[in-house]
Coordinates of C-alpha atoms and ligand atoms in Angstrom, one line a residue:
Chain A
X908 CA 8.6 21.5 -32.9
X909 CA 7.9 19.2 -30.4
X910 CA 7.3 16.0 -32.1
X911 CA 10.6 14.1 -32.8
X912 CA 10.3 12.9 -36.4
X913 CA 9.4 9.2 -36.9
X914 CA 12.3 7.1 -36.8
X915 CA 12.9 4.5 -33.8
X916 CA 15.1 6.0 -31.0
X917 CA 18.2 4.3 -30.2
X918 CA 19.3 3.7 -26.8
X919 CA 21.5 6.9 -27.0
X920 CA 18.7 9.4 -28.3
X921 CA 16.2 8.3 -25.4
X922 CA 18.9 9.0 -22.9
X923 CA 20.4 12.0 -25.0
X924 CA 18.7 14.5 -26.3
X925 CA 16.1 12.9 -27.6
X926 CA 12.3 12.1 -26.2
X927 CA 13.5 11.9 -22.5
X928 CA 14.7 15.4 -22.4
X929 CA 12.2 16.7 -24.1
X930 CA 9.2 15.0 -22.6
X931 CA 10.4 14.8 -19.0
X932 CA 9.3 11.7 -18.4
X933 CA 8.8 10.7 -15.1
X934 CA 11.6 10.2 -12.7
X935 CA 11.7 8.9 -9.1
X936 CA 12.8 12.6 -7.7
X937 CA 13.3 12.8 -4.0
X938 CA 17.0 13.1 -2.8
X939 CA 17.0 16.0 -0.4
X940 CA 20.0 16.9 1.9
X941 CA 20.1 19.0 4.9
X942 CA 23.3 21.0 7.1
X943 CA 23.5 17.4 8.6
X944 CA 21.8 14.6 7.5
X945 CA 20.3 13.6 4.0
X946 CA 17.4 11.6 2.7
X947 CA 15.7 10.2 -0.1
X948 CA 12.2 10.5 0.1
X949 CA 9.7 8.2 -1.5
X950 CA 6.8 9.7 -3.1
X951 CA 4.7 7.0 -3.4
X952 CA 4.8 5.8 0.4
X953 CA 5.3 9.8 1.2
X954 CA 8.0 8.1 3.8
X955 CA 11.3 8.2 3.2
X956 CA 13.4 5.8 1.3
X957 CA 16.6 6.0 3.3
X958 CA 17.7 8.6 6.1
X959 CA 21.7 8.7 6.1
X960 CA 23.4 10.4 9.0
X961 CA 27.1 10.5 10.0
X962 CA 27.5 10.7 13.7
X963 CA 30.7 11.6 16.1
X964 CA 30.8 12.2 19.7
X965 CA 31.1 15.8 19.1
X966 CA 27.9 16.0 17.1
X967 CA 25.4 14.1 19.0
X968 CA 26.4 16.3 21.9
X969 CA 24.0 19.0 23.2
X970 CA 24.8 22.4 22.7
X971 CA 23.9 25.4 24.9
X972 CA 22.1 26.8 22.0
X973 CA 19.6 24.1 20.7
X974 CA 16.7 23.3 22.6
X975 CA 13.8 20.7 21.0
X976 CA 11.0 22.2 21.8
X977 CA 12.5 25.5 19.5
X978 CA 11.8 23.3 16.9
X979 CA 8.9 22.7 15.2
X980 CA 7.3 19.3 12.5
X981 CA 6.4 21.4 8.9
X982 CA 6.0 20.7 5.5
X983 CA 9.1 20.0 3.3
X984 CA 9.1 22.3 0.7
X985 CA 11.2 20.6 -1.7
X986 CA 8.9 17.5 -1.9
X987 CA 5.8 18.2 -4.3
X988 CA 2.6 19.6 -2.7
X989 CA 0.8 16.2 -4.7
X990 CA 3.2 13.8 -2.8
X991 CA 4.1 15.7 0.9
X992 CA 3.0 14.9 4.3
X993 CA 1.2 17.1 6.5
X994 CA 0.5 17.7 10.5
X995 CA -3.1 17.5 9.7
X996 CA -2.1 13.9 8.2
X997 CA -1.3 13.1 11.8
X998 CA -4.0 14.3 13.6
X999 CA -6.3 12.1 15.2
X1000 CA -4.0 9.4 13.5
X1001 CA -3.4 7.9 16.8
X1002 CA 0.3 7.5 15.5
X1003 CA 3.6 9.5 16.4
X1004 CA 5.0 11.6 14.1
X1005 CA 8.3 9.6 14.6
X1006 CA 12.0 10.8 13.6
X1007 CA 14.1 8.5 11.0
X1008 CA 17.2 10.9 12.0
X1009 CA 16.4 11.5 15.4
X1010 CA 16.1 14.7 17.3
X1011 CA 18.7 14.1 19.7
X1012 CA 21.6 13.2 17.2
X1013 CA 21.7 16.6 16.0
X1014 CA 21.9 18.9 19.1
X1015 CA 25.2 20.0 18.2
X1016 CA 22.8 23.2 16.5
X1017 CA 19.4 24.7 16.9
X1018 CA 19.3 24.5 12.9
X1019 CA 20.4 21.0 12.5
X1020 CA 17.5 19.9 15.0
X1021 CA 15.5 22.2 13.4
X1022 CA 15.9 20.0 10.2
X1023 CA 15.2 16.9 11.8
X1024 CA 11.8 18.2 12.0
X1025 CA 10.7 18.1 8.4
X1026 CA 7.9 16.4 7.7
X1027 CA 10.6 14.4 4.6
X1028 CA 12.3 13.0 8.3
X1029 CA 9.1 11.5 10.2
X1030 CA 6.9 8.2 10.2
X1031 CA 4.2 7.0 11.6
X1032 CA 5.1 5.4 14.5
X1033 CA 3.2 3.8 17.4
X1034 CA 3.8 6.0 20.9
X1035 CA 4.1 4.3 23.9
X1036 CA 5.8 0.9 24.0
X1037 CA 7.8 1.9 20.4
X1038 CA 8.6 5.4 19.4
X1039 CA 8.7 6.8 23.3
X1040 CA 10.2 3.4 24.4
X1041 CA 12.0 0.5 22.5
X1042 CA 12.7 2.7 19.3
X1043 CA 14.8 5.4 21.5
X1044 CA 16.4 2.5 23.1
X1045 CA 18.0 1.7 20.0
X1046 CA 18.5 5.5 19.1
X1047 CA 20.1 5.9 22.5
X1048 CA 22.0 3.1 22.2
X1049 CA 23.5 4.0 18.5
X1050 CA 24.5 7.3 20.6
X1051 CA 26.4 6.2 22.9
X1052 CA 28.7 4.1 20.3
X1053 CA 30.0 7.1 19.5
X1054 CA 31.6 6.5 22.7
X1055 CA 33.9 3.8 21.4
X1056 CA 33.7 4.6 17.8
X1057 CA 35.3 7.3 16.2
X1058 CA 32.8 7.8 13.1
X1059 CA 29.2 6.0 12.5
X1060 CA 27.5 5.8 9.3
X1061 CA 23.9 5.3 10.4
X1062 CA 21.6 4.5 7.5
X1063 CA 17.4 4.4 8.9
X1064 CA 14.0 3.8 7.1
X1065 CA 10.9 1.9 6.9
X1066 CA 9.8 -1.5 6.1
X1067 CA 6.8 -2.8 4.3
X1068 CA 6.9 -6.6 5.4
X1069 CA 4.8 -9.5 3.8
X1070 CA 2.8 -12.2 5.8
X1071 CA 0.9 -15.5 5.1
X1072 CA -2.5 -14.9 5.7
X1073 CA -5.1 -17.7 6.0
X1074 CA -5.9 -18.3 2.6
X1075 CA -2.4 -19.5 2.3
X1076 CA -1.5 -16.9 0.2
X1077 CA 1.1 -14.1 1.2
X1078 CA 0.4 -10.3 1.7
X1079 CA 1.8 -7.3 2.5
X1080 CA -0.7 -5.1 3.8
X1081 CA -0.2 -1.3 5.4
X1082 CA -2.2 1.3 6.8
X1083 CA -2.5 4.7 5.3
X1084 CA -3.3 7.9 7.3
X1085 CA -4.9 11.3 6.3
X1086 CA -6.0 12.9 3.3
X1087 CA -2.7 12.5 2.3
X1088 CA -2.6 8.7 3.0
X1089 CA 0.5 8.8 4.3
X1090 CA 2.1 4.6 5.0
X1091 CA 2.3 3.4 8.2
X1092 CA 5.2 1.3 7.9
X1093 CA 5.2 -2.2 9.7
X1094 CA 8.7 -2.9 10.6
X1095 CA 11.9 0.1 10.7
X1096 CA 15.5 -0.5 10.3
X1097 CA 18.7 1.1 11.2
X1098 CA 22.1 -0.3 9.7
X1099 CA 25.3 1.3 11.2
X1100 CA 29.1 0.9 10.4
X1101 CA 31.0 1.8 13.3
X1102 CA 34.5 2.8 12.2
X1103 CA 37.3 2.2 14.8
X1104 CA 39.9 3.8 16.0
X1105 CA 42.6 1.8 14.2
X1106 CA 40.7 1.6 11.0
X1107 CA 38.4 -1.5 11.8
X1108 CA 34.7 -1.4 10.4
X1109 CA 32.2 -3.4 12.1
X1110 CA 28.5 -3.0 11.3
X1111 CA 25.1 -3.9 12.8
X1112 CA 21.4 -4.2 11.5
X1113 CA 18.7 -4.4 13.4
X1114 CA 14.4 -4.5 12.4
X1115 CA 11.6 -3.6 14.9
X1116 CA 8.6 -3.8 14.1
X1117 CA 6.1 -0.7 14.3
X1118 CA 4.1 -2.2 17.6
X1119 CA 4.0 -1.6 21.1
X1120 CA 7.7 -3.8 22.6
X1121 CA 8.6 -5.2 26.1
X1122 CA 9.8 -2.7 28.4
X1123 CA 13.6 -2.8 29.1
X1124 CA 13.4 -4.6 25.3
X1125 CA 16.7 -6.5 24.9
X1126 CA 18.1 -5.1 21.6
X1127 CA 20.3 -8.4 20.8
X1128 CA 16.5 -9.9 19.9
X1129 CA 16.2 -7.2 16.8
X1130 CA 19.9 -7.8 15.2
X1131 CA 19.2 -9.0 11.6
X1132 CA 21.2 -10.4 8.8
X1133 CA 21.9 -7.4 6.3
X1134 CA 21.1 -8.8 3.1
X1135 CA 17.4 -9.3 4.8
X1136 CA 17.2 -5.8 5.3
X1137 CA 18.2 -4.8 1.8
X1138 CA 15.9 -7.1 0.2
X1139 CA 12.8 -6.2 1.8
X1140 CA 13.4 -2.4 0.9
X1141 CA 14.7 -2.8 -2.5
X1142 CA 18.1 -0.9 -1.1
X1143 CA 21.8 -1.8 -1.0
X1144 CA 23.4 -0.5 1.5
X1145 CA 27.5 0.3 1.9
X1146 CA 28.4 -1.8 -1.6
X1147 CA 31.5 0.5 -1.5
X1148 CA 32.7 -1.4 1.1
X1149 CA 34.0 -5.2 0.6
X1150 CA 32.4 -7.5 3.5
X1151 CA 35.4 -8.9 4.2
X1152 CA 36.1 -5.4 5.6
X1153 CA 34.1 -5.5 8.6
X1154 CA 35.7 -7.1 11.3
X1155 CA 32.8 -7.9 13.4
X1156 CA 29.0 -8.2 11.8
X1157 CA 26.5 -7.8 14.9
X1158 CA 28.2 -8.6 17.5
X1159 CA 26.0 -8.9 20.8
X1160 CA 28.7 -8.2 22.6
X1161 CA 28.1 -4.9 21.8
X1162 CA 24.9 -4.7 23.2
X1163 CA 25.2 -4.6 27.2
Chain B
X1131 CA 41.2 6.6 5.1
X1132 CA 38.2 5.9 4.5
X1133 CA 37.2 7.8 7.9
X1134 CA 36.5 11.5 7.0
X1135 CA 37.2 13.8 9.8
X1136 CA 34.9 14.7 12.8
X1137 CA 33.5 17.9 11.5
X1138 CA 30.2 18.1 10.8
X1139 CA 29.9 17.6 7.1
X1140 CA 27.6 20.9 5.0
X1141 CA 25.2 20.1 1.7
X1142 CA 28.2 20.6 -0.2
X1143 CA 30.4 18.1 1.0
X1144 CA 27.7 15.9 1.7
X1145 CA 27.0 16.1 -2.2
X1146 CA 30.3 16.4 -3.3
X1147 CA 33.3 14.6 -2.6
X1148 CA 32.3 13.7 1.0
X1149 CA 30.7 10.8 2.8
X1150 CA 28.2 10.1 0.0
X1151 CA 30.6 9.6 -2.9
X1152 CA 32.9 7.4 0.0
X1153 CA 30.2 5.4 1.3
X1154 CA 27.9 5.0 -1.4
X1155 CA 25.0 5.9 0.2
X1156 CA 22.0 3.6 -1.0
X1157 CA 20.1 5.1 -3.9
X1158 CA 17.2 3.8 -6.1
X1159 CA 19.1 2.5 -9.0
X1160 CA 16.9 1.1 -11.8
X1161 CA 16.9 2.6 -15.1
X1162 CA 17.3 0.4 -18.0
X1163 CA 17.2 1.8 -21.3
X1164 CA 16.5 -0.4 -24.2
X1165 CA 16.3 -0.2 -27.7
X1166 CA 12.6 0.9 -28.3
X1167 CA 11.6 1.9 -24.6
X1168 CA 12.9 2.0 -21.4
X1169 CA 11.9 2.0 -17.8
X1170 CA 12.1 3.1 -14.0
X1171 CA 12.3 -0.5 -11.6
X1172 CA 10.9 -0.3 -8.2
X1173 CA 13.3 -2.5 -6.8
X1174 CA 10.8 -3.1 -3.4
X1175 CA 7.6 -4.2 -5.4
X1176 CA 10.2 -6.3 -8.7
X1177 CA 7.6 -4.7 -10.5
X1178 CA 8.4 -1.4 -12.8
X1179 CA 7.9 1.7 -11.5
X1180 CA 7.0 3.0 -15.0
X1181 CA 7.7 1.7 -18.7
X1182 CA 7.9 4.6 -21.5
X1183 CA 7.2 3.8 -25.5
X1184 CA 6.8 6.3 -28.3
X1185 CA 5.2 4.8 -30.6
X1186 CA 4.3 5.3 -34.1
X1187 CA 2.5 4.2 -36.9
X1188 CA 5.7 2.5 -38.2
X1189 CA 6.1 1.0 -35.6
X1190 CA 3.5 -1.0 -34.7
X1191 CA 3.6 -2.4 -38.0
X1192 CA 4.3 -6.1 -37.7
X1193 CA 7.5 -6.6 -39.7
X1194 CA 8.3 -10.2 -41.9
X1195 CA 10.7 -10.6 -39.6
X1196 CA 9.8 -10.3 -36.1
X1197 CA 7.7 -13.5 -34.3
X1198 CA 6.0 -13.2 -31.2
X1199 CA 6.7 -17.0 -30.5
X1200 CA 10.4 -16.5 -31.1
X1201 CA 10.7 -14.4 -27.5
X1202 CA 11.2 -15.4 -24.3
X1203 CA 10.7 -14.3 -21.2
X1204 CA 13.9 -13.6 -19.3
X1205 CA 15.4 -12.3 -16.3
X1206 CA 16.9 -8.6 -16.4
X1207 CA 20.7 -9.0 -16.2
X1208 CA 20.9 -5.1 -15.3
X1209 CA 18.6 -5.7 -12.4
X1210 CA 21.0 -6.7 -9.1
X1211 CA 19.6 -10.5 -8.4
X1212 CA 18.2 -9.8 -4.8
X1213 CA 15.3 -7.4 -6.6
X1214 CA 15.1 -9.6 -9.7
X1215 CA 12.0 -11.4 -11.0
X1216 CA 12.2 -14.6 -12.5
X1217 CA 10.1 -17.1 -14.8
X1218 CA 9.6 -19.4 -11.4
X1219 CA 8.2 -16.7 -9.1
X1220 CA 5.4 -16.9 -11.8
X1221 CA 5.1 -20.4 -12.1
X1222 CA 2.2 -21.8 -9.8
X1223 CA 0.9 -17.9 -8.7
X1224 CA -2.1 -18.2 -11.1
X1225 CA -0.9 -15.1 -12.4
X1226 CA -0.2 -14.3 -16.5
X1227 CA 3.2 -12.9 -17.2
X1228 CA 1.3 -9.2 -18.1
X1229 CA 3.9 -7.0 -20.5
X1230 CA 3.8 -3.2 -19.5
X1231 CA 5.3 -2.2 -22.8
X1232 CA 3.6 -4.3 -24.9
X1233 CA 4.5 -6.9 -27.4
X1234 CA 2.5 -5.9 -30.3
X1235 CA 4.0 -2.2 -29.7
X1236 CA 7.5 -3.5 -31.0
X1237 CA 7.0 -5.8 -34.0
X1238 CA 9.2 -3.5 -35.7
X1239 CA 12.0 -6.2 -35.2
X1240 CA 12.8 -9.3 -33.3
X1241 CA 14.9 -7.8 -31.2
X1242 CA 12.9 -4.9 -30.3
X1243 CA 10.2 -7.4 -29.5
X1244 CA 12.8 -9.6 -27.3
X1245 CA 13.3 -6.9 -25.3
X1246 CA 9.8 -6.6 -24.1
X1247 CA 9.9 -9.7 -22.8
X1248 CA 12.8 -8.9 -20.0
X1249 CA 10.7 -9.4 -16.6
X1250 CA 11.6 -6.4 -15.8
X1251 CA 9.1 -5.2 -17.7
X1252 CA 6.5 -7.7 -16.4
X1253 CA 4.0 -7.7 -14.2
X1254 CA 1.7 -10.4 -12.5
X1255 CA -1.7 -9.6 -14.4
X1256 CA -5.0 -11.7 -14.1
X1257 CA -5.5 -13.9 -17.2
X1258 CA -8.7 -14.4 -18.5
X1259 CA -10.8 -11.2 -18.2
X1260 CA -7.5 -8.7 -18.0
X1261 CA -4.5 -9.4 -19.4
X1262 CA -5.9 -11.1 -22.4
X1263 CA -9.3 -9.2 -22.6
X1264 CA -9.9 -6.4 -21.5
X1265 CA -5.9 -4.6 -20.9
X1266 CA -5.3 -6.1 -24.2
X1267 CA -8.2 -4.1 -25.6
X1268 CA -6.1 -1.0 -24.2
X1269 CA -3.6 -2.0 -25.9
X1270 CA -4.9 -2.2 -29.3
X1271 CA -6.8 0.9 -28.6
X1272 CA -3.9 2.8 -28.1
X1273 CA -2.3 1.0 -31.1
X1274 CA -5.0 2.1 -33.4
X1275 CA -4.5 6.2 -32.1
X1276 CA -1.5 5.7 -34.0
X1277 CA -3.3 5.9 -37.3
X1278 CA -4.7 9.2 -36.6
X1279 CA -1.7 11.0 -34.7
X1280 CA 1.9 10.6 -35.8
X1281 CA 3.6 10.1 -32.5
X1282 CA 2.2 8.9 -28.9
X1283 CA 4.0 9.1 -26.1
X1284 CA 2.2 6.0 -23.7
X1285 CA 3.8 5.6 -19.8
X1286 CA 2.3 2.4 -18.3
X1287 CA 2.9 1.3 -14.5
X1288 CA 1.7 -0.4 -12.0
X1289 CA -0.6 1.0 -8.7
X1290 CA -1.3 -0.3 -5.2
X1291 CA -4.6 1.4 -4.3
X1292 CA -6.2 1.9 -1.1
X1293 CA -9.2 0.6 0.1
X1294 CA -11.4 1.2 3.5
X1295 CA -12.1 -1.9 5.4
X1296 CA -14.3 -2.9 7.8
X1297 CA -12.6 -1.4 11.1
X1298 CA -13.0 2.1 9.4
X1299 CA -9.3 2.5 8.4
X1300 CA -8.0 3.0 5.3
X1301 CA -5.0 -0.2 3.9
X1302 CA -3.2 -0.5 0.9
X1303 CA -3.0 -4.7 0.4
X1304 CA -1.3 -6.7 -2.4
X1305 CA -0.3 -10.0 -2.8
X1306 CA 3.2 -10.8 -3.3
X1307 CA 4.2 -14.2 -5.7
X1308 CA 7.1 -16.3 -5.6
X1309 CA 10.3 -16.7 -4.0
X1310 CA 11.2 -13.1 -4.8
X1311 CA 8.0 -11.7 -3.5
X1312 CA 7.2 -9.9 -6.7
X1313 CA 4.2 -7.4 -5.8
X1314 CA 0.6 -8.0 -7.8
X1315 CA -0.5 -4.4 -8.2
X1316 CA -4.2 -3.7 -7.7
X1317 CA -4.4 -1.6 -10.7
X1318 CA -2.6 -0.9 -13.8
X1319 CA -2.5 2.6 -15.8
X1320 CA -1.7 4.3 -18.8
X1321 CA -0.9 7.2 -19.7
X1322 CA -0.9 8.4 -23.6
X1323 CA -0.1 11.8 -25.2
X1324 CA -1.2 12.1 -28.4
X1325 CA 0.8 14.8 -31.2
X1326 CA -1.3 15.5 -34.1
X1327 CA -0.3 16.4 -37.6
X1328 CA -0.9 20.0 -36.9
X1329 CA 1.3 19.9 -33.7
X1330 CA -1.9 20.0 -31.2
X1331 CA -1.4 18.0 -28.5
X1332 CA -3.9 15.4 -26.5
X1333 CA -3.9 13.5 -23.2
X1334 CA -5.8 10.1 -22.3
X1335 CA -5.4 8.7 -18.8
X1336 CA -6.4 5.2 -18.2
X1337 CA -6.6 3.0 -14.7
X1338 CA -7.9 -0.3 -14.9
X1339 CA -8.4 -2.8 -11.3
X1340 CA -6.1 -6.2 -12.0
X1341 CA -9.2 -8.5 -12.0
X1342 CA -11.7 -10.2 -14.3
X1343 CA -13.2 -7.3 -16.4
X1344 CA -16.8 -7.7 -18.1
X1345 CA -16.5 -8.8 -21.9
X1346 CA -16.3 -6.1 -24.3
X1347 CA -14.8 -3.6 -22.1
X1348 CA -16.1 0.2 -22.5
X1349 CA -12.7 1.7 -21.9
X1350 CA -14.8 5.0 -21.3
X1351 CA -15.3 3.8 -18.5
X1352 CA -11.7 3.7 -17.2
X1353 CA -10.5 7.3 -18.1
X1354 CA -9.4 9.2 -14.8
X1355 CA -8.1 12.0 -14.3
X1356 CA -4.3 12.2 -14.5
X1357 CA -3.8 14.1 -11.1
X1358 CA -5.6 11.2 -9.7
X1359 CA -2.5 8.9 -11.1
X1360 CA 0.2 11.0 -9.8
X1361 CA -0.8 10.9 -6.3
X1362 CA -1.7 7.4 -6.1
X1363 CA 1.9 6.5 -8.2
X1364 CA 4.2 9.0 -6.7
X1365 CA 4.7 9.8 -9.9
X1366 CA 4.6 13.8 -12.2
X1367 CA 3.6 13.2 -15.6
X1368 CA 5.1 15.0 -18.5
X1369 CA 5.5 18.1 -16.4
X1370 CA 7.5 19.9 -19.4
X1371 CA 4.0 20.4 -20.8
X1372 CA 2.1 22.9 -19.6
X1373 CA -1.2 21.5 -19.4
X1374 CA -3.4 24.4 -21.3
X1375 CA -1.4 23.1 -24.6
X1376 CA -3.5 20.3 -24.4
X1377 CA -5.8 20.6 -26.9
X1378 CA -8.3 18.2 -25.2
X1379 CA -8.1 15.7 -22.2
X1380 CA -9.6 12.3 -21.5
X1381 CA -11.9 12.8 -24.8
X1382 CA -14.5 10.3 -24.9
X1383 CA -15.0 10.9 -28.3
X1384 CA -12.1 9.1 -29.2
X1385 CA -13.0 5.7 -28.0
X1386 CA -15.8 4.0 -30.4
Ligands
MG1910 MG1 11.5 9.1 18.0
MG1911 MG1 -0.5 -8.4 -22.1

């Protein structure tokens, strides 16, 4: 039978074998990890949550074999039908279908770009003067730490922000796009630890919001405290790693 | 070290021992378990993703012991204090205290009852017309199922519907209250499987707009199809039951 007798579960019965199991109840699936990156994926926003990527010099370099326009934006099959973007989500959109891991960190293989290319991986973006422009400034410039760092630990997703509107009170309103209503975020983070030669951690966090930038946009204007960051997406990031640890916390002299 | 080497790291070791277990890659903590139902919390909204009761005729029962006015409402200890509601973002908002699993569901005991009252199973509900009309009349009616089927299985949750405005496009717009910017969801639903004596199984789905509703509520009014909750929630709904073993769904019949 089905039916669980009539007695009050304890703690231990709802987590064990009892009603949980049995009844599935609804869980906030949507981890999904690739050859090199991972992601959790949120169903409800049909954004991601959180793209993690860890990056070296030898990684983000381009290989012979992988070329971007061999790959192609699809589906991703692991996120349910009810809850997964689409290209026809896009269309007409007037929005870039933006990477979280970009493209260009993962030319080490045609397959790992390949990845980069599910659906699970992009946002709405705006075009020119964001995604084509101050965004990839801050991709290219996470790139070429790899230069001075060893190992980074880049952690990228969206932002739902809140604003005071003129009634006084405060809101936090977001587009949605397709039959799929897929968010359009306002704001996008990246958080990276840089991990030094000797050892040393340092880590910077920057926010940009989802709107067309200055040209040549000065990336010291988008550094951020952390803990902003982590409370506006509900995340943590790096717990594992005591503050003290990190030797320098964004440092603009890092950003020529 | 905590630096892993410079080889690109696979599924495995991304899952496994690797940078994930090392780093401690955000994830979407928030399940509390507590004595007589548990829930999912959406630490980005500080409002609960879902809240899960079985309830039974038992139950309900009030008991001698148990006092409504003896609760209070409290933070949750388990949730970490950046994504935590508390009694003060309330204060001022205009907003009732709205319990997801209700009070009158645990009278079984005081401390059953207690624990309905953790915040984190609270959500800002309008007073008058909602929260103590016409939700409350929800409540009771799912209460009173319990006389003619031994066990219900009731998930209740917030949504954040979308509406087309004026410029053509489609927003999803909340308010957010208090210091902690807890989200007001537009909508509330619930979600109740009914298993009757003979082992037949029913399903009632429920979604109800957080405003002032008219006096004496036709709940018939507010059934919905349960797809319809699961796209809009991000959410998969007793999925271990294959839906032809429902006997009958969204039954008018069994609201008088
Ligand atoms: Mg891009
Ligand atoms: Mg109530």
């Amino acid at each position: 039978s089905i039916i669980p007798g009539g007695q009050p579960e304890n703690r231990a019965t709802y987590i064990g074998k009892g009603v949980m199991t049995r009844f599935s109840v609804p869980e906030m699936k949507g981890f999904v990890a690739y050859d090199d990156y991972v992601l959790h994926y949120d169903r409800r926003t049909r954004n991601a949550h959180w793209v993690f990527e860890h990056l070296t010099r030898e990684r983000v370099k381009a290989s012979e074999e992988a070329k971007r326009d061999k790959s192609e934006f699809h589906e991703e099959p692991k996120v349910h039908p009810f809850f997964r973007s689409t290209n026809s989500d896009y269309k007409g959109s007037g929005y870039d279908r933006g990477h979280l891991a970009a493209a260009g960190n993962h030319r080490w293989s045609q397959q790992a770009m390949n990845q980069t290319f599910s659906l699970a991986n992009i946002s709405p973006q705006v075009g020119k003067g964001f995604n084509r422009d101050a965004w990839n400034t801050l991709e290219m410039f996470t790139r070429k730490l790899t230069k001075d760092f060893p190992d980074l630990y880049v952690v990228t997703g969206p932002l739902y922000l809140p604003r005071r509107e003129d009634d006084g009170k405060v809101y936090i309103k977001y587009e949605v796009i397709g039959k799929n209503q897929i968010a359009v975020p306002t704001h996008y983070f990246k958080v990276i630890v840089m991990a030094g030669k000797s050892g040393g951690l340092e880590l910077m966090s920057f926010v940009m919001p989802n709107q067309v930038l200055p040209a040549n946009v000065d990336l010291r204007n988008y550094l951020v405290p952390l803990n902003t960051i982590e409370r506006a997406s509900g995340l943590v990031f790096f717990d594992s790693i005591p503050r003290e640890m990190f030797t320098r916390v964004n440092a603009k002299e890092q950003i020529s």
